[in-house]
Amino acid sequence: MVRTAETYHTPVLLKESIDGLNIRPGGVYVDVTFGGGGHSREILSRLDDRGHLYSFDQDEDAEKNITPAENFTFVRSNFRYLKNWMRYYGVEKIDGLLADLGVSSHHFDDETRGFSFRFDAPLDMRMNKRAGKTAADIVNEYDEEALANVFHLYGELKNSRKIGAALVKARQQKKIETTQDFAKAVESLFRREREKKEMAKLFQALRIEVNHEMEALKEMLLAATELLGPGGRLSVITYHSLEDRIVKNIMKTGNAEGKIRQDFFGKFETPFSLVNNKVIVPDSDEQERNPRSRSAKLRISEKK
Ligand SMILES: C[S@@+](CC[C@H](N)C(=O)[O-])C[C@H]1O[C@@H](n2cnc3c(N)ncnc32)[C@H](O)[C@@H]1O
């Protein structure tokens, strides 16, 4: 099959997330997760030539989905460097930022990248193919406790200690190099009927560690908080509870831990007001059409 921007990834909560940005046609916007470019194209369609969109993606594969335009700049970088890049382009304030977190369908469907247990492939999982430790480096190098922590924290797996021990035992026999080596080392720990679900969590946890997803998310959201001008909007789609907690905390309190700060008079100090109090989720039609959207949650806030 020929991969086009459309088959690369189907955008989730497209209308809701972009409506949430309340776009001013002459404003400056950032899409930190370009992917197949679905959300970026929708933002561009609402801008005129005074406006500008900067879109980030750390995966070079996403670059193939670009349609060049005068008011569009693609930044092939991790979004944790948002502030530096905006400074580089001479942008002091932005009017809105969209983040559609995690990986794209392309990552799961590419048989060579190691994101899915559906294919036997080198255990890589890096979104940026040029930098950092691969998933194989991590499972072969981390000690048992560090491995258990990854699966406990990021996969919320109950038997994370046993998983850590099983991986250490397996790698003493033979280096863990492929997705199948990884899956085989732990599969006996999962009950048959839950095996697929548990495997998905296991792979997700390792992917989060490989790509430092939680650290990058916190850094990007704090930079966005500084960059957004008054009335600027933050629209974020998450796919698991850890991401959602960080987004919720920053939108409610301005910090990732969710610590409430009060001024001298006891009044709440927070940089945002919430646009939606309840998370927005895809309707049943979208969930039916696009199963990946089932875990999506959208939060929108406005800079005070
Ligand atoms: C869910 S997809 C976005 C899909 C996109 N909204 C669309 O409509 O096609 C997430 C994308 O963000 C990229 N990404 C994830 N974390 C990133 C990070 N820290 N820095 C830069 N890009 C990142 C991934 O490579 C992936 O292409």
CSV table of C-alpha atoms and ligand atoms in Angstrom, one decimal:
chain,number,residue,atom,x,y,z
A,1,MET,CA,0.0,0.0,0.0
A,2,VAL,CA,1.3,3.5,-0.8
A,3,ARG,CA,1.5,5.6,2.3
A,4,THR,CA,-0.1,9.0,2.0
A,5,ALA,CA,-0.7,11.6,4.8
A,6,GLU,CA,-4.3,10.1,5.0
A,7,THR,CA,-3.2,6.5,5.5
A,8,TYR,CA,-0.3,7.6,7.8
A,9,HIS,CA,-2.7,8.6,10.5
A,10,THR,CA,-6.3,9.5,10.9
A,11,PRO,CA,-6.7,12.6,13.0
A,12,VAL,CA,-8.6,12.2,16.3
A,13,LEU,CA,-11.1,14.8,17.6
A,14,LEU,CA,-10.1,17.0,14.7
A,15,LYS,CA,-13.0,19.5,14.8
A,16,GLU,CA,-13.2,19.7,18.6
A,17,SER,CA,-9.5,20.2,19.2
A,18,ILE,CA,-9.1,22.9,16.5
A,19,ASP,CA,-12.4,24.7,17.4
A,20,GLY,CA,-10.9,24.7,20.9
A,21,LEU,CA,-8.0,26.9,19.7
A,22,ASN,CA,-10.5,29.6,18.8
A,23,ILE,CA,-8.3,30.5,15.9
A,24,ARG,CA,-7.7,34.2,14.9
A,25,PRO,CA,-6.8,34.1,11.2
A,26,GLY,CA,-3.8,36.4,11.7
A,27,GLY,CA,-2.4,34.6,14.8
A,28,VAL,CA,0.6,32.5,15.5
A,29,TYR,CA,0.0,28.8,16.2
A,30,VAL,CA,2.0,25.7,17.1
A,31,ASP,CA,1.2,22.1,16.4
A,32,VAL,CA,3.8,20.2,18.4
A,33,THR,CA,2.8,16.7,17.0
A,34,PHE,CA,2.6,17.0,13.2
A,35,GLY,CA,2.4,13.3,12.3
A,36,GLY,CA,0.3,12.9,9.2
A,37,GLY,CA,-0.5,16.6,9.3
A,38,GLY,CA,-4.3,16.3,9.7
A,39,HIS,CA,-4.5,18.8,12.6
A,40,SER,CA,-2.0,21.1,11.0
A,41,ARG,CA,-3.9,21.2,7.7
A,42,GLU,CA,-7.1,22.2,9.6
A,43,ILE,CA,-5.3,25.0,11.5
A,44,LEU,CA,-3.8,26.3,8.2
A,45,SER,CA,-7.2,26.3,6.6
A,46,ARG,CA,-8.4,28.7,9.2
A,47,LEU,CA,-5.4,31.1,8.9
A,48,ASP,CA,-4.9,33.9,6.4
A,49,ASP,CA,-1.5,35.1,5.1
A,50,ARG,CA,-0.9,37.2,8.2
A,51,GLY,CA,-1.0,34.1,10.3
A,52,HIS,CA,1.7,31.4,10.8
A,53,LEU,CA,1.8,27.8,11.9
A,54,TYR,CA,4.9,26.1,13.3
A,55,SER,CA,4.6,22.3,13.4
A,56,PHE,CA,7.0,20.0,15.2
A,57,ASP,CA,7.7,16.3,14.8
A,58,GLN,CA,10.8,14.5,15.9
A,59,ASP,CA,10.3,11.6,13.5
A,60,GLU,CA,11.8,12.2,10.0
A,61,ASP,CA,9.0,10.0,8.5
A,62,ALA,CA,6.5,12.7,9.3
A,63,GLU,CA,8.3,15.2,7.2
A,64,LYS,CA,7.1,13.4,4.1
A,65,ASN,CA,3.6,14.6,4.9
A,66,ILE,CA,4.4,18.3,4.5
A,67,THR,CA,2.7,20.5,1.9
A,68,PRO,CA,5.0,23.6,1.7
A,69,ALA,CA,3.2,27.0,2.3
A,70,GLU,CA,4.4,30.5,2.9
A,71,ASN,CA,2.7,30.6,6.4
A,72,PHE,CA,4.0,27.2,7.5
A,73,THR,CA,7.3,26.1,9.1
A,74,PHE,CA,8.1,22.5,9.9
A,75,VAL,CA,10.5,21.9,12.8
A,76,ARG,CA,12.1,18.4,12.9
A,77,SER,CA,12.8,18.4,16.6
A,78,ASN,CA,11.6,17.1,19.9
A,79,PHE,CA,8.9,19.5,21.2
A,80,ARG,CA,10.7,19.8,24.6
A,81,TYR,CA,12.9,22.4,22.8
A,82,LEU,CA,9.8,24.5,21.9
A,83,LYS,CA,11.1,27.6,23.7
A,84,ASN,CA,14.5,27.6,22.0
A,85,TRP,CA,12.9,27.1,18.6
A,86,MET,CA,10.4,29.9,19.1
A,87,ARG,CA,13.3,32.2,20.1
A,88,TYR,CA,15.2,31.0,17.0
A,89,TYR,CA,12.3,32.1,14.8
A,90,GLY,CA,11.9,35.4,16.7
A,91,VAL,CA,8.5,34.5,18.1
A,92,GLU,CA,7.8,36.0,21.5
A,93,LYS,CA,4.2,35.1,22.0
A,94,ILE,CA,1.8,32.5,20.5
A,95,ASP,CA,-1.9,32.5,20.2
A,96,GLY,CA,-2.5,28.8,20.5
A,97,LEU,CA,-0.8,25.4,20.8
A,98,LEU,CA,-2.1,21.9,19.9
A,99,ALA,CA,-0.6,18.7,21.1
A,100,ASP,CA,-2.0,15.3,20.0
A,101,LEU,CA,0.3,13.1,22.1
A,102,GLY,CA,2.0,9.7,21.7
A,103,VAL,CA,2.7,7.8,18.5
A,104,SER,CA,0.9,7.8,15.2
A,105,SER,CA,-0.7,4.8,13.5
A,106,HIS,CA,2.3,4.8,11.2
A,107,HIS,CA,4.5,3.9,14.1
A,108,PHE,CA,2.4,0.8,14.9
A,109,ASP,CA,1.9,-0.2,11.2
A,110,ASP,CA,5.6,0.1,10.2
A,111,GLU,CA,6.9,-3.4,10.5
A,112,THR,CA,10.5,-2.3,11.0
A,113,ARG,CA,10.3,0.2,13.9
A,114,GLY,CA,9.6,-2.2,16.8
A,115,PHE,CA,6.5,-0.4,18.3
A,116,SER,CA,4.1,-3.3,17.9
A,117,PHE,CA,4.1,-6.9,19.0
A,118,ARG,CA,2.2,-7.8,15.8
A,119,PHE,CA,5.5,-7.9,13.9
A,120,ASP,CA,8.9,-9.4,14.6
A,121,ALA,CA,11.4,-6.5,14.3
A,122,PRO,CA,14.4,-5.0,16.0
A,123,LEU,CA,13.4,-3.7,19.4
A,124,ASP,CA,13.9,-0.1,18.7
A,125,MET,CA,10.9,2.2,19.4
A,126,ARG,CA,12.7,5.5,19.0
A,127,MET,CA,10.5,8.2,17.5
A,128,ASN,CA,13.7,10.0,16.5
A,129,LYS,CA,15.6,7.3,14.7
A,130,ARG,CA,18.9,9.2,15.1
A,131,ALA,CA,19.2,9.6,18.8
A,132,GLY,CA,19.0,8.0,22.2
A,133,LYS,CA,18.9,4.5,23.6
A,134,THR,CA,16.8,1.9,21.8
A,135,ALA,CA,14.3,-0.3,23.6
A,136,ALA,CA,16.7,-3.2,23.3
A,137,ASP,CA,19.5,-1.1,25.0
A,138,ILE,CA,17.1,-0.5,27.9
A,139,VAL,CA,15.9,-4.1,28.4
A,140,ASN,CA,19.5,-5.4,28.2
A,141,GLU,CA,21.2,-2.7,30.3
A,142,TYR,CA,18.8,-1.6,33.1
A,143,ASP,CA,19.0,-3.5,36.4
A,144,GLU,CA,16.0,-5.6,37.6
A,145,GLU,CA,14.6,-2.9,39.8
A,146,ALA,CA,14.9,-0.1,37.2
A,147,LEU,CA,13.0,-2.4,34.7
A,148,ALA,CA,10.3,-3.2,37.2
A,149,ASN,CA,9.9,0.6,37.8
A,150,VAL,CA,9.4,1.3,34.1
A,151,PHE,CA,6.6,-1.3,33.9
A,152,HIS,CA,5.0,-0.3,37.1
A,153,LEU,CA,5.1,3.5,36.5
A,154,TYR,CA,4.3,3.6,32.8
A,155,GLY,CA,2.4,0.4,32.2
A,156,GLU,CA,0.6,0.3,35.6
A,157,LEU,CA,1.3,-3.5,35.3
A,158,LYS,CA,0.6,-5.4,38.6
A,159,ASN,CA,3.4,-8.0,38.1
A,160,SER,CA,6.1,-5.5,37.2
A,161,ARG,CA,8.6,-7.1,39.6
A,162,LYS,CA,8.1,-10.5,38.0
A,163,ILE,CA,8.5,-8.9,34.5
A,164,GLY,CA,11.8,-7.3,35.6
A,165,ALA,CA,13.1,-10.6,36.9
A,166,ALA,CA,11.9,-12.5,33.7
A,167,LEU,CA,13.8,-10.1,31.5
A,168,VAL,CA,17.0,-10.3,33.5
A,169,LYS,CA,16.8,-14.1,33.4
A,170,ALA,CA,16.1,-14.2,29.6
A,171,ARG,CA,19.0,-11.9,28.7
A,172,GLN,CA,21.4,-14.1,30.7
A,173,GLN,CA,20.6,-16.8,28.2
A,174,LYS,CA,20.6,-14.6,25.1
A,175,LYS,CA,20.6,-10.9,24.4
A,176,ILE,CA,17.0,-9.5,23.9
A,177,GLU,CA,17.1,-8.0,20.4
A,178,THR,CA,13.7,-8.2,18.8
A,179,THR,CA,10.1,-7.6,19.7
A,180,GLN,CA,9.5,-11.4,19.8
A,181,ASP,CA,12.5,-12.0,22.1
A,182,PHE,CA,11.0,-9.3,24.4
A,183,ALA,CA,7.4,-10.7,24.2
A,184,LYS,CA,8.6,-14.4,24.7
A,185,ALA,CA,10.6,-13.5,27.8
A,186,VAL,CA,7.5,-12.4,29.6
A,187,GLU,CA,4.4,-14.0,28.0
A,188,SER,CA,4.1,-16.8,30.5
A,189,LEU,CA,3.3,-14.1,33.1
A,190,PHE,CA,0.1,-13.1,31.4
A,191,ARG,CA,-3.2,-15.0,31.5
A,192,ARG,CA,-4.2,-16.1,28.0
A,193,GLU,CA,-7.4,-14.1,27.9
A,194,ARG,CA,-5.6,-10.8,28.9
A,195,GLU,CA,-2.4,-11.4,27.0
A,196,LYS,CA,-3.0,-8.9,24.2
A,197,LYS,CA,-4.1,-6.1,26.6
A,198,GLU,CA,-1.1,-6.7,28.9
A,199,MET,CA,1.3,-6.9,26.0
A,200,ALA,CA,0.0,-3.6,24.7
A,201,LYS,CA,0.6,-2.0,28.2
A,202,LEU,CA,4.1,-3.6,28.3
A,203,PHE,CA,5.1,-2.2,24.9
A,204,GLN,CA,3.6,1.2,25.8
A,205,ALA,CA,5.6,1.4,29.0
A,206,LEU,CA,8.8,0.6,27.3
A,207,ARG,CA,8.1,3.2,24.5
A,208,ILE,CA,7.4,5.9,27.1
A,209,GLU,CA,10.8,5.2,28.7
A,210,VAL,CA,12.7,5.1,25.4
A,211,ASN,CA,11.3,8.4,24.3
A,212,HIS,CA,11.3,10.1,27.7
A,213,GLU,CA,7.7,11.0,27.0
A,214,MET,CA,6.7,12.3,30.4
A,215,GLU,CA,9.7,14.6,30.8
A,216,ALA,CA,9.3,16.0,27.3
A,217,LEU,CA,5.6,16.6,27.9
A,218,LYS,CA,6.2,18.5,31.2
A,219,GLU,CA,8.9,20.7,29.6
A,220,MET,CA,6.8,21.5,26.6
A,221,LEU,CA,3.7,22.4,28.6
A,222,LEU,CA,5.7,24.7,30.9
A,223,ALA,CA,7.2,26.4,27.9
A,224,ALA,CA,3.8,26.7,26.3
A,225,THR,CA,2.5,28.3,29.5
A,226,GLU,CA,5.1,31.0,29.2
A,227,LEU,CA,4.7,31.5,25.4
A,228,LEU,CA,1.0,31.8,25.3
A,229,GLY,CA,-0.3,35.4,25.3
A,230,PRO,CA,-3.4,36.4,27.2
A,231,GLY,CA,-6.4,34.7,25.7
A,232,GLY,CA,-4.1,32.1,24.0
A,233,ARG,CA,-5.4,28.6,23.9
A,234,LEU,CA,-3.9,25.2,24.8
A,235,SER,CA,-5.6,22.2,23.3
A,236,VAL,CA,-4.2,18.8,24.3
A,237,ILE,CA,-5.3,15.2,23.3
A,238,THR,CA,-4.0,12.4,25.6
A,239,TYR,CA,-4.2,8.6,25.3
A,240,HIS,CA,-3.4,7.3,28.7
A,241,SER,CA,-3.9,8.4,32.3
A,242,LEU,CA,-0.4,9.4,33.1
A,243,GLU,CA,-0.3,12.0,30.3
A,244,ASP,CA,-3.8,13.1,31.1
A,245,ARG,CA,-2.8,13.7,34.8
A,246,ILE,CA,0.1,16.0,33.8
A,247,VAL,CA,-2.0,18.0,31.4
A,248,LYS,CA,-4.9,18.3,33.9
A,249,ASN,CA,-2.5,19.4,36.6
A,250,ILE,CA,-0.8,22.1,34.5
A,251,MET,CA,-4.1,23.4,33.2
A,252,LYS,CA,-5.5,23.6,36.7
A,253,THR,CA,-2.5,24.8,38.7
A,254,GLY,CA,0.3,25.7,36.3
A,255,ASN,CA,2.6,22.9,37.6
A,256,ALA,CA,2.8,19.2,36.7
A,257,GLU,CA,2.4,18.1,40.3
A,258,GLY,CA,-1.0,19.8,40.7
A,259,LYS,CA,0.2,21.9,43.7
A,260,ILE,CA,-2.3,24.6,44.4
A,261,ARG,CA,-0.6,28.0,45.0
A,262,GLN,CA,-2.4,30.9,46.7
A,263,ASP,CA,-1.6,34.5,46.7
A,264,PHE,CA,-1.3,36.7,49.9
A,265,PHE,CA,-5.1,36.9,50.2
A,266,GLY,CA,-5.7,33.2,49.7
A,267,LYS,CA,-6.8,33.4,46.1
A,268,PHE,CA,-5.9,30.6,43.7
A,269,GLU,CA,-2.9,31.5,41.5
A,270,THR,CA,-3.2,29.7,38.2
A,271,PRO,CA,-2.1,30.8,34.7
A,272,PHE,CA,-5.1,29.2,32.9
A,273,SER,CA,-8.9,29.2,33.0
A,274,LEU,CA,-10.4,25.9,31.9
A,275,VAL,CA,-12.5,26.0,28.7
A,276,ASN,CA,-14.0,22.6,29.3
A,277,ASN,CA,-14.4,21.3,32.9
A,278,LYS,CA,-15.2,17.8,31.7
A,279,VAL,CA,-12.8,16.0,29.3
A,280,ILE,CA,-14.1,15.8,25.7
A,281,VAL,CA,-14.1,12.3,24.2
A,282,PRO,CA,-14.8,11.1,20.7
A,283,ASP,CA,-18.5,10.3,20.0
A,284,SER,CA,-19.6,6.8,19.2
A,285,ASP,CA,-19.3,7.4,15.4
A,286,GLU,CA,-15.7,8.4,15.7
A,287,GLN,CA,-14.9,5.5,18.0
A,288,GLU,CA,-16.5,3.1,15.6
A,289,ARG,CA,-14.6,4.6,12.5
A,290,ASN,CA,-11.3,4.9,14.3
A,291,PRO,CA,-10.7,2.4,17.2
A,292,ARG,CA,-7.5,4.2,18.1
A,293,SER,CA,-9.6,7.2,19.2
A,294,ARG,CA,-11.3,5.2,21.9
A,295,SER,CA,-8.8,6.2,24.6
A,296,ALA,CA,-8.5,9.8,23.6
A,297,LYS,CA,-9.3,12.7,26.0
A,298,LEU,CA,-9.2,16.4,25.0
A,299,ARG,CA,-8.6,19.2,27.5
A,300,ILE,CA,-8.6,22.9,26.5
A,301,SER,CA,-7.6,25.9,28.5
A,302,GLU,CA,-7.1,29.6,28.0
A,303,LYS,CA,-4.2,31.7,29.3
A,304,LYS,CA,-5.3,34.4,31.6
B,1,LIG,C1,-0.7,11.1,17.5
B,1,LIG,S1,0.5,11.5,16.4
B,1,LIG,C2,-0.1,13.1,15.8
B,1,LIG,C3,-1.0,12.9,14.6
B,1,LIG,C4,-1.4,14.2,14.0
B,1,LIG,N1,-2.1,15.1,14.9
B,1,LIG,C5,-2.2,14.0,12.7
B,1,LIG,O1,-3.3,14.5,12.6
B,1,LIG,O2,-1.8,13.2,11.9
B,1,LIG,C6,1.9,12.1,17.4
B,1,LIG,C7,3.1,12.6,16.6
B,1,LIG,O3,3.9,13.3,17.4
B,1,LIG,C8,5.2,13.0,17.3
B,1,LIG,N2,5.8,13.2,18.7
B,1,LIG,C9,5.5,12.5,19.8
B,1,LIG,N3,6.2,13.0,20.8
B,1,LIG,C10,7.0,14.0,20.3
B,1,LIG,C11,8.0,14.9,20.8
B,1,LIG,N4,8.3,14.8,22.1
B,1,LIG,N5,8.6,15.8,20.0
B,1,LIG,C12,8.2,15.9,18.7
B,1,LIG,N6,7.3,15.0,18.1
B,1,LIG,C13,6.7,14.1,18.9
B,1,LIG,C14,5.2,11.5,16.9
B,1,LIG,O4,6.4,11.3,16.1
B,1,LIG,C15,4.0,11.5,16.0
B,1,LIG,O5,4.2,11.7,14.7
